[in-house]
Amino acid sequence: MSVSSATTEVVDPVPGADAPHLPQQPDLVQLLTPEGERVEHPEYPLEVGDEELRDLYRDLVLVRRWDVEATALQRQGELGIWASLLGQEAAQIGAGRALQPDDTAFPTYREHGVAWTRGVDPLEVISLFRGVDNGGWDPVATGFNLYTVVIGAQCLHATGYAMGLQRDGAETAALAFLGDGATSQGEVNEAMIWAASFSAPVVFFCQNNQYAISVPLERQTRVPLYQRAAGFGFPGVRVDGNDVLAVLAVTRAALAAARDGQGPTFIEAFTYRMGAHTTSDDPTRYRLASELEEWKLRDPIARLKAHLSRSGVADAAFLDSVEAEAEELAARIRRGTTEMPDPPGTAMFDHVYAEQTPHLAQQRADFAAYQASFEEAGR
Ligand SMILES: Cc1ncc(C[n+]2csc(CCOP(=O)(O)OP(=O)(O)O)c2C)c(N)n1
Ligand SMILES: [Mg+2]
């Protein structure tokens, strides 16, 4: 597969049309079938205009192209590691576009699509994976907190933040992202108990991509994840995570309820990690190729493309223009990554605290002297 063909490699234009019937997925909220047919759901009506549909498609294509380019850059030694979102574009774009400007998102390490919707530049995310900084964006200005690699910790941050919003009387909400594996983590369960007990304006958005690295979902739970919410005392809903419209509708409703003082919701976005866990992982060691083939028939981009084409909302010229924009973005990402300056080693001591401490200032000076000793030795 060439890098540039990545956005079109899936079955085109109607995924699954000639394929054997896809296995049913129970309890899913769906507004767009894998074949791209628009369906209604009684609890989640969605008014979406043609312009918004085209914008959502553009978002999906551009973030996938960014992701493909970042994976290639890692393979060429330009990034230390990359955590791919391949297959999860609709879950992330749908959730991100459901946020209002004053809401705040608390991501894991994979939410590049959400970053995109918050106006974070791809290079500000890539710099973290290149190891030149700890995340280059302003969390307050973007309403997008810094990436959290410690599994589940951001659920506590989001809940605490939401409780602060509540005490400030703010009519905004927090959106916490987590994975299926993270639901087994103590912090996540503690966060849900606090959120429920205080009716905090927080929505837990779980991307169930079926794996926690090599550990499959059936090792994490005996019940569908969304049903866990009942035990905490708030609603749980399972949405088709490969259906950007359904994710948008469900997340919008949950955030509106949170802002309205109705407390938390747990959303399980049922999706699939089509790539490796990170570039350090080899998924062929623990899952069958046939599973991936089945999920390709539910590809989130192909189904929206099929819907846009069928309904006449997008023509070939529009689709071509998005492809061209994606190629331009990829070229900008590549150029920007290779031209990124290396910071001085002492930069790691900056921004640890809002103000420098004497202890860290001493460490910084010691480190600078240590580095200088190599220059002297080389002379
Ligand atoms: C507290 C903690 N324990 C273990 C790890 C190592 N680790 C990194 S990713 C991961 C799996 C997470 O799976 P999931 O929550 O499903 O998210 P996904 O990566 O699938 O998006 C683990 C165990 C970690 N980063 N933090
Ligand atoms: Mg997972």
Coordinates of C-alpha atoms and ligand atoms in Angstrom, one line a residue:
M1 CA 0.0 0.0 0.0
S2 CA 1.4 3.4 -0.9
V3 CA 1.1 6.1 1.6
S4 CA -0.9 8.3 -0.7
S5 CA -3.5 5.7 -1.4
A6 CA -4.4 5.2 2.2
T7 CA -7.5 7.3 2.1
T8 CA -9.0 5.2 -0.8
E9 CA -7.8 1.7 0.0
V10 CA -11.1 0.7 1.6
V11 CA -14.0 -0.9 -0.4
D12 CA -15.4 1.9 -2.6
P13 CA -18.0 3.3 -2.8
V14 CA -20.4 1.1 -0.9
P15 CA -18.6 -1.0 1.7
G16 CA -20.0 -4.3 2.4
A17 CA -22.5 -4.3 -0.4
D18 CA -21.1 -7.4 -2.1
A19 CA -19.8 -8.9 1.1
P20 CA -21.3 -11.6 3.2
H21 CA -23.7 -10.2 5.8
L22 CA -21.7 -8.5 8.5
P23 CA -22.3 -9.9 12.0
Q24 CA -24.8 -7.9 14.0
Q25 CA -23.6 -5.6 16.7
P26 CA -26.2 -5.5 19.5
D27 CA -27.5 -2.3 21.2
L28 CA -25.8 0.2 18.9
V29 CA -27.1 3.6 18.2
Q30 CA -26.6 4.0 14.5
L31 CA -27.6 6.8 12.1
L32 CA -25.5 5.6 9.1
T33 CA -25.3 2.0 8.2
P34 CA -22.0 0.5 7.0
E35 CA -23.4 0.8 3.5
G36 CA -23.9 4.5 4.0
E37 CA -27.7 4.5 4.3
R38 CA -29.1 7.2 6.6
V39 CA -31.4 5.7 9.3
E40 CA -33.2 7.4 12.2
H41 CA -33.0 6.7 15.9
P42 CA -36.0 7.7 18.0
E43 CA -33.8 9.0 20.9
Y44 CA -31.2 10.7 18.8
P45 CA -32.7 12.9 16.1
L46 CA -29.9 14.8 14.2
E47 CA -30.4 17.8 11.9
V48 CA -27.3 18.0 9.8
G49 CA -26.9 20.2 6.8
D50 CA -25.0 19.5 3.6
E51 CA -22.2 21.8 4.5
E52 CA -21.7 20.2 7.9
L53 CA -21.7 16.7 6.2
R54 CA -19.0 17.8 3.8
D55 CA -17.0 19.3 6.7
L56 CA -17.2 16.1 8.7
Y57 CA -16.0 14.1 5.7
R58 CA -13.1 16.5 5.2
D59 CA -12.2 16.2 8.9
L60 CA -12.2 12.4 8.7
V61 CA -10.0 12.3 5.5
L62 CA -7.5 14.9 6.8
V63 CA -6.9 13.2 10.2
R64 CA -6.4 9.8 8.6
R65 CA -3.9 11.3 6.2
W66 CA -2.1 13.0 9.1
D67 CA -2.0 9.7 10.9
V68 CA -0.7 7.8 7.9
E69 CA 2.0 10.3 7.5
A70 CA 3.0 10.2 11.1
T71 CA 3.3 6.4 11.0
A72 CA 5.5 6.7 7.9
L73 CA 7.6 9.3 9.7
Q74 CA 8.1 7.0 12.6
R75 CA 9.2 4.2 10.4
Q76 CA 11.8 6.5 8.8
G77 CA 13.2 7.4 12.2
E78 CA 11.8 10.9 12.5
L79 CA 9.5 10.1 15.4
G80 CA 10.3 8.1 18.5
I81 CA 6.8 6.4 18.5
W82 CA 3.3 7.0 17.1
A83 CA 0.0 5.9 18.4
S84 CA -2.3 5.5 15.4
L85 CA -6.0 6.4 15.3
L86 CA -6.6 4.4 12.1
G87 CA -10.2 3.2 12.2
Q88 CA -11.2 5.5 15.1
E89 CA -11.6 8.7 13.1
A90 CA -15.4 8.8 13.3
A91 CA -15.4 8.3 17.1
Q92 CA -13.0 11.1 17.5
I93 CA -14.3 13.6 15.0
G94 CA -17.9 13.0 16.1
A95 CA -17.0 13.5 19.8
G96 CA -14.8 16.5 19.1
R97 CA -17.4 18.3 16.9
A98 CA -20.0 17.7 19.6
L99 CA -18.0 20.0 22.0
Q100 CA -18.8 23.6 22.3
P101 CA -15.9 26.2 22.3
D102 CA -15.9 26.6 26.2
D103 CA -16.0 22.8 26.9
T104 CA -12.8 21.1 27.8
A105 CA -11.6 17.7 26.5
F106 CA -9.2 15.4 28.5
P107 CA -7.5 13.1 26.0
T108 CA -5.4 10.0 26.3
Y109 CA -2.4 9.7 23.8
R110 CA -4.5 8.7 20.7
E111 CA -7.0 11.5 20.3
H112 CA -5.4 13.2 17.3
G113 CA -8.8 13.6 15.7
V114 CA -10.1 15.4 18.8
A115 CA -7.0 17.6 18.8
W116 CA -7.8 18.5 15.2
T117 CA -11.4 19.6 16.1
R118 CA -10.0 21.9 18.8
G119 CA -7.7 23.7 16.4
V120 CA -4.5 22.1 17.6
D121 CA -2.0 22.0 14.8
P122 CA -0.8 18.5 13.8
L123 CA 2.8 19.6 14.3
E124 CA 2.1 20.6 17.9
V125 CA 1.1 17.0 18.5
I126 CA 3.9 15.5 16.5
S127 CA 6.5 17.4 18.4
L128 CA 5.5 15.3 21.5
F129 CA 6.1 12.0 19.6
R130 CA 9.4 13.4 18.2
G131 CA 10.5 14.0 21.8
V132 CA 11.2 17.7 21.4
D133 CA 8.6 18.8 23.9
N134 CA 5.8 17.6 26.2
G135 CA 3.0 18.8 23.9
G136 CA 3.1 22.1 22.2
W137 CA -0.4 23.4 22.5
D138 CA -2.1 25.7 25.0
P139 CA -4.6 23.6 26.9
V140 CA -6.6 26.6 28.1
A141 CA -6.9 28.4 24.8
T142 CA -7.8 25.2 22.9
G143 CA -10.0 23.6 25.6
F144 CA -7.9 20.5 25.0
N145 CA -5.8 19.2 27.8
L146 CA -2.3 17.8 27.3
Y147 CA -2.0 14.1 26.4
T148 CA -2.0 11.7 29.3
V149 CA -0.2 8.4 28.9
V150 CA -0.9 7.2 32.4
I151 CA -4.0 5.0 31.7
G152 CA -7.2 6.4 33.1
A153 CA -5.6 9.3 35.0
Q154 CA -7.3 11.9 32.8
C155 CA -10.7 10.7 34.1
L156 CA -9.9 12.0 37.5
H157 CA -8.6 15.2 36.0
A158 CA -11.8 15.7 34.0
T159 CA -14.0 14.9 37.0
G160 CA -12.1 17.3 39.3
Y161 CA -12.3 19.9 36.6
A162 CA -16.0 19.3 36.1
M163 CA -16.6 19.7 39.8
G164 CA -14.8 23.0 39.6
L165 CA -17.0 24.1 36.7
Q166 CA -20.0 23.2 38.8
R167 CA -18.8 25.3 41.8
D168 CA -18.1 28.2 39.4
G169 CA -21.6 28.0 38.1
A170 CA -20.2 27.6 34.6
E171 CA -22.5 26.2 31.9
T172 CA -19.9 24.1 30.3
A173 CA -18.8 20.5 30.5
A174 CA -15.8 18.2 30.5
L175 CA -15.3 15.3 28.1
A176 CA -13.0 12.6 29.3
F177 CA -11.6 10.1 26.8
L178 CA -10.6 6.6 27.8
G179 CA -10.1 3.2 26.2
D180 CA -11.7 -0.2 26.9
G181 CA -8.7 -1.3 28.8
A182 CA -8.8 1.8 31.0
T183 CA -12.2 0.8 32.4
S184 CA -10.3 -1.8 34.5
Q185 CA -8.2 0.9 36.1
G186 CA -8.8 2.0 39.6
E187 CA -8.7 5.8 38.8
V188 CA -11.5 5.4 36.2
N189 CA -13.8 3.7 38.7
E190 CA -13.0 6.3 41.4
A191 CA -13.6 9.1 38.9
M192 CA -17.0 7.6 38.0
I193 CA -18.0 7.3 41.7
W194 CA -17.1 11.0 42.3
A195 CA -18.8 12.1 39.1
A196 CA -22.0 10.3 40.0
S197 CA -22.0 11.3 43.7
F198 CA -21.7 15.0 42.8
S199 CA -23.6 15.0 39.5
A200 CA -20.5 16.5 37.9
P201 CA -20.8 17.9 34.4
V202 CA -18.5 15.3 32.8
V203 CA -19.0 12.8 30.0
F204 CA -16.9 9.7 29.9
F205 CA -16.2 8.8 26.2
C206 CA -14.8 5.3 26.0
Q207 CA -13.5 4.2 22.6
N208 CA -13.9 0.5 22.8
N209 CA -11.4 -0.4 20.1
Q210 CA -11.6 -4.0 21.2
Y211 CA -8.0 -4.2 22.6
A212 CA -5.7 -2.9 25.3
I213 CA -2.5 -3.5 23.5
S214 CA -2.7 -7.3 23.0
V215 CA -5.4 -7.9 25.7
P216 CA -8.9 -8.4 24.1
L217 CA -12.1 -7.0 25.5
E218 CA -13.3 -10.3 26.9
R219 CA -10.4 -10.1 29.4
Q220 CA -11.6 -6.8 30.7
T221 CA -15.3 -7.4 31.3
R222 CA -18.2 -9.9 31.6
V223 CA -20.8 -7.3 30.5
P224 CA -20.9 -4.8 27.7
L225 CA -19.0 -1.8 28.9
Y226 CA -21.9 0.7 28.6
Q227 CA -23.9 -1.4 31.1
R228 CA -21.3 -0.7 33.8
A229 CA -22.6 2.9 34.0
A230 CA -25.8 1.6 35.7
G231 CA -23.7 0.4 38.6
F232 CA -22.4 3.9 39.2
G233 CA -25.8 5.4 38.8
F234 CA -25.8 7.3 35.5
P235 CA -26.8 6.5 32.0
G236 CA -24.7 4.4 29.7
V237 CA -25.1 4.3 25.9
R238 CA -23.4 2.2 23.2
V239 CA -22.9 4.0 19.9
D240 CA -21.5 2.8 16.6
G241 CA -18.1 4.4 16.9
N242 CA -17.6 4.1 13.1
D243 CA -20.6 6.3 12.4
V244 CA -19.7 9.9 12.8
L245 CA -23.3 11.1 12.7
A246 CA -24.4 8.8 15.6
V247 CA -21.3 9.7 17.6
L248 CA -22.0 13.4 17.1
A249 CA -25.7 13.0 18.1
V250 CA -25.0 10.9 21.2
T251 CA -22.1 13.0 22.5
R252 CA -24.0 16.3 21.9
A253 CA -27.0 14.9 23.9
A254 CA -24.7 13.8 26.8
L255 CA -22.8 17.1 26.9
A256 CA -26.1 19.0 26.8
A257 CA -27.4 17.0 29.8
A258 CA -24.1 17.5 31.7
R259 CA -24.3 21.3 31.1
D260 CA -27.9 21.2 32.2
G261 CA -27.1 19.8 35.6
Q262 CA -28.2 16.2 34.9
G263 CA -24.8 14.7 35.7
P264 CA -22.5 12.3 33.8
T265 CA -23.1 9.9 31.0
F266 CA -20.9 7.0 29.9
I267 CA -20.6 6.6 26.1
E268 CA -19.2 3.4 24.7
A269 CA -18.1 4.1 21.1
F270 CA -17.9 0.6 19.6
T271 CA -15.0 0.7 17.1
Y272 CA -11.8 -1.0 16.1
R273 CA -8.2 -0.2 16.2
M274 CA -7.3 -1.0 12.6
G275 CA -3.6 -0.4 13.1
A276 CA -1.1 -1.4 15.7
H277 CA -1.4 -0.2 19.3
T278 CA 1.6 1.9 18.6
T279 CA 4.5 1.6 16.2
S280 CA 6.2 -0.5 18.8
D281 CA 3.5 -3.2 18.5
D282 CA 2.9 -6.0 16.1
P283 CA -0.8 -6.9 16.1
T284 CA -0.3 -10.0 13.9
R285 CA 1.0 -11.7 17.0
Y286 CA -2.4 -11.7 18.7
R287 CA -5.2 -11.2 16.3
L288 CA -6.5 -12.8 13.1
A289 CA -6.3 -11.0 9.7
S290 CA -9.9 -12.0 9.1
E291 CA -11.0 -9.8 12.0
L292 CA -9.4 -6.7 10.4
E293 CA -11.0 -7.6 7.1
E294 CA -14.4 -7.7 8.7
W295 CA -13.9 -4.3 10.3
K296 CA -12.7 -2.8 7.0
L297 CA -16.2 -3.3 5.8
R298 CA -17.3 -0.9 8.5
D299 CA -14.8 1.7 7.6
P300 CA -15.9 5.1 9.0
I301 CA -14.7 7.1 6.0
A302 CA -16.0 4.8 3.3
R303 CA -19.5 4.9 4.8
L304 CA -19.8 8.6 4.9
K305 CA -18.3 8.9 1.4
A306 CA -21.0 6.4 0.2
H307 CA -23.7 8.5 1.9
L308 CA -22.4 11.7 0.4
S309 CA -22.2 10.3 -3.1
R310 CA -25.6 8.6 -3.0
S311 CA -27.4 11.6 -1.7
G312 CA -25.6 14.0 -4.1
V313 CA -24.2 16.1 -1.3
A314 CA -20.7 15.6 -2.6
D315 CA -19.6 15.3 -6.2
A316 CA -16.3 14.1 -7.6
A317 CA -14.8 17.6 -7.7
F318 CA -15.4 17.9 -3.9
L319 CA -13.9 14.5 -3.2
D320 CA -10.9 15.3 -5.3
S321 CA -10.4 18.6 -3.6
V322 CA -10.4 16.9 -0.2
E323 CA -7.8 14.4 -1.4
A324 CA -5.6 17.2 -2.7
E325 CA -5.9 19.1 0.6
A326 CA -4.9 15.9 2.4
E327 CA -1.8 15.5 0.3
E328 CA -0.9 19.2 1.0
L329 CA -1.4 18.6 4.7
A330 CA 0.8 15.5 4.6
A331 CA 3.6 17.4 2.8
R332 CA 3.4 20.2 5.4
I333 CA 3.5 17.7 8.3
R334 CA 6.6 16.0 6.7
R335 CA 8.4 19.3 6.1
G336 CA 7.5 20.7 9.5
T337 CA 8.7 17.5 11.3
T338 CA 12.1 17.2 9.6
E339 CA 12.7 21.0 10.1
M340 CA 11.7 20.9 13.8
P341 CA 14.6 22.3 15.8
D342 CA 16.1 20.1 18.6
P343 CA 15.7 21.9 21.9
P344 CA 18.7 22.3 24.3
G345 CA 18.8 19.4 26.8
T346 CA 18.2 21.9 29.6
A347 CA 14.7 22.6 28.2
M348 CA 13.4 19.6 30.2
F349 CA 13.7 21.6 33.4
D350 CA 11.5 24.4 32.0
H351 CA 7.7 24.5 32.6
V352 CA 7.8 21.7 35.3
Y353 CA 6.2 24.2 37.6
A354 CA 4.7 27.6 36.9
E355 CA 7.7 29.1 38.6
Q356 CA 11.2 27.5 38.8
T357 CA 12.1 25.9 42.1
P358 CA 15.7 26.2 43.6
H359 CA 16.0 22.4 43.5
L360 CA 15.2 22.3 39.8
A361 CA 17.4 25.3 39.1
Q362 CA 20.3 23.4 40.7
Q363 CA 19.6 20.3 38.6
R364 CA 19.5 22.4 35.5
A365 CA 22.9 24.0 36.3
D366 CA 24.4 20.6 37.0
F367 CA 23.1 19.2 33.8
A368 CA 24.4 22.2 31.8
A369 CA 27.8 21.7 33.4
Y370 CA 27.7 18.0 32.6
Q371 CA 26.9 18.7 29.0
A372 CA 29.7 21.3 28.8
S373 CA 32.2 18.8 30.0
F374 CA 31.8 16.8 26.8
E375 CA 32.5 19.9 24.7
E376 CA 35.7 20.6 26.8
A377 CA 36.8 16.9 26.4
G378 CA 36.3 17.1 22.7
R379 CA 38.5 20.2 22.3
Ligands
LIG1 C1 -1.2 3.2 34.6 C2 -0.6 2.6 33.4 N1 -0.5 1.2 33.3 C3 -0.1 0.6 32.2 C4 0.3 1.4 31.1 C5 0.8 0.8 29.8 N2 -0.2 0.9 28.8 C6 -0.1 1.8 27.8 S1 -1.4 1.7 26.7 C7 -2.1 0.4 27.6 C8 -3.4 -0.2 27.1 C9 -4.6 0.8 27.1 O1 -5.7 0.2 26.4 P1 -7.0 1.0 26.2 O2 -7.4 1.6 27.5 O3 -8.0 0.0 25.6 O4 -6.6 2.1 25.2 P2 -6.1 2.0 23.7 O5 -4.6 2.1 23.7 O6 -6.7 0.8 23.1 O7 -6.6 3.2 23.0 C10 -1.3 0.1 28.7 C11 -1.6 -1.0 29.6 C12 0.2 2.8 31.2 N3 0.5 3.6 30.2 N4 -0.3 3.4 32.3
MG2 MG -8.4 -0.2 23.6

